[in-house]
């Protein structure tokens, strides 16, 4: 679990299943995605470059 996931409200999801984890990868070319309780992964945003 990331720090982002620890405070992200479970009712604020975009996926079609119940939210298991909100992921924000704090690295160049990182992504913001949701993992559902059934294991599906939904990419919401992927960084193309980092400054």
Short mmCIF file of C-alpha atoms in Angstrom, two decimals:
data_model
loop_
_atom_site.label_atom_id
_atom_site.label_comp_id
_atom_site.label_asym_id
_atom_site.label_seq_id
_atom_site.Cartn_x
_atom_site.Cartn_y
_atom_site.Cartn_z
CA UNK A 1 0.00 0.00 0.00
CA UNK A 2 1.27 3.46 -0.84
CA UNK A 3 0.69 6.63 1.18
CA UNK A 4 -1.66 7.75 -1.61
CA UNK A 5 -3.82 4.68 -1.09
CA UNK A 6 -4.02 5.25 2.67
CA UNK A 7 -6.15 8.39 2.30
CA UNK A 8 -7.87 7.99 -1.09
CA UNK A 9 -11.66 7.61 -0.52
CA UNK A 10 -12.87 4.19 -1.70
CA UNK A 11 -16.08 5.66 -3.11
CA UNK A 12 -14.05 7.86 -5.52
CA UNK A 13 -13.23 5.24 -8.11
CA UNK A 14 -13.67 5.09 -11.87
CA UNK A 15 -13.44 1.34 -12.39
CA UNK A 16 -16.29 -1.13 -12.68
CA UNK A 17 -15.38 -3.14 -9.58
CA UNK A 18 -14.86 -2.34 -5.92
CA UNK A 19 -11.62 -0.45 -5.33
CA UNK A 20 -8.91 -2.48 -3.59
CA UNK A 21 -6.01 -0.06 -4.05
CA UNK A 22 -5.33 3.38 -5.53
CA UNK A 23 -1.82 3.54 -6.98
CA UNK A 24 0.23 6.64 -7.71
CA UNK A 25 3.76 5.80 -8.83
CA UNK A 26 6.07 8.69 -7.78
CA UNK A 27 8.73 8.17 -10.45
CA UNK A 28 9.49 9.29 -14.00
CA UNK A 29 6.96 7.72 -16.35
CA UNK A 30 4.88 6.73 -13.31
CA UNK A 31 1.16 6.14 -13.49
CA UNK A 32 -2.04 6.64 -11.56
CA UNK A 33 -4.18 3.53 -11.57
CA UNK A 34 -6.80 1.59 -9.65
CA UNK A 35 -6.72 -2.09 -8.72
CA UNK A 36 -10.11 -3.70 -8.06
CA UNK A 37 -10.81 -6.43 -5.53
CA UNK A 38 -10.97 -8.99 -8.35
CA UNK A 39 -7.44 -8.02 -9.46
CA UNK A 40 -8.27 -5.91 -12.53
CA UNK A 41 -6.00 -2.92 -13.12
CA UNK A 42 -7.33 0.31 -14.65
CA UNK A 43 -4.73 2.85 -15.79
CA UNK A 44 -6.09 6.37 -15.35
CA UNK A 45 -3.04 8.43 -16.25
CA UNK A 46 0.52 7.71 -17.33
CA UNK A 47 3.23 10.37 -17.24
CA UNK A 48 5.08 10.75 -20.52
CA UNK A 49 8.07 12.67 -19.14
CA UNK A 50 9.41 14.06 -15.91
CA UNK A 51 11.16 17.35 -15.35
#
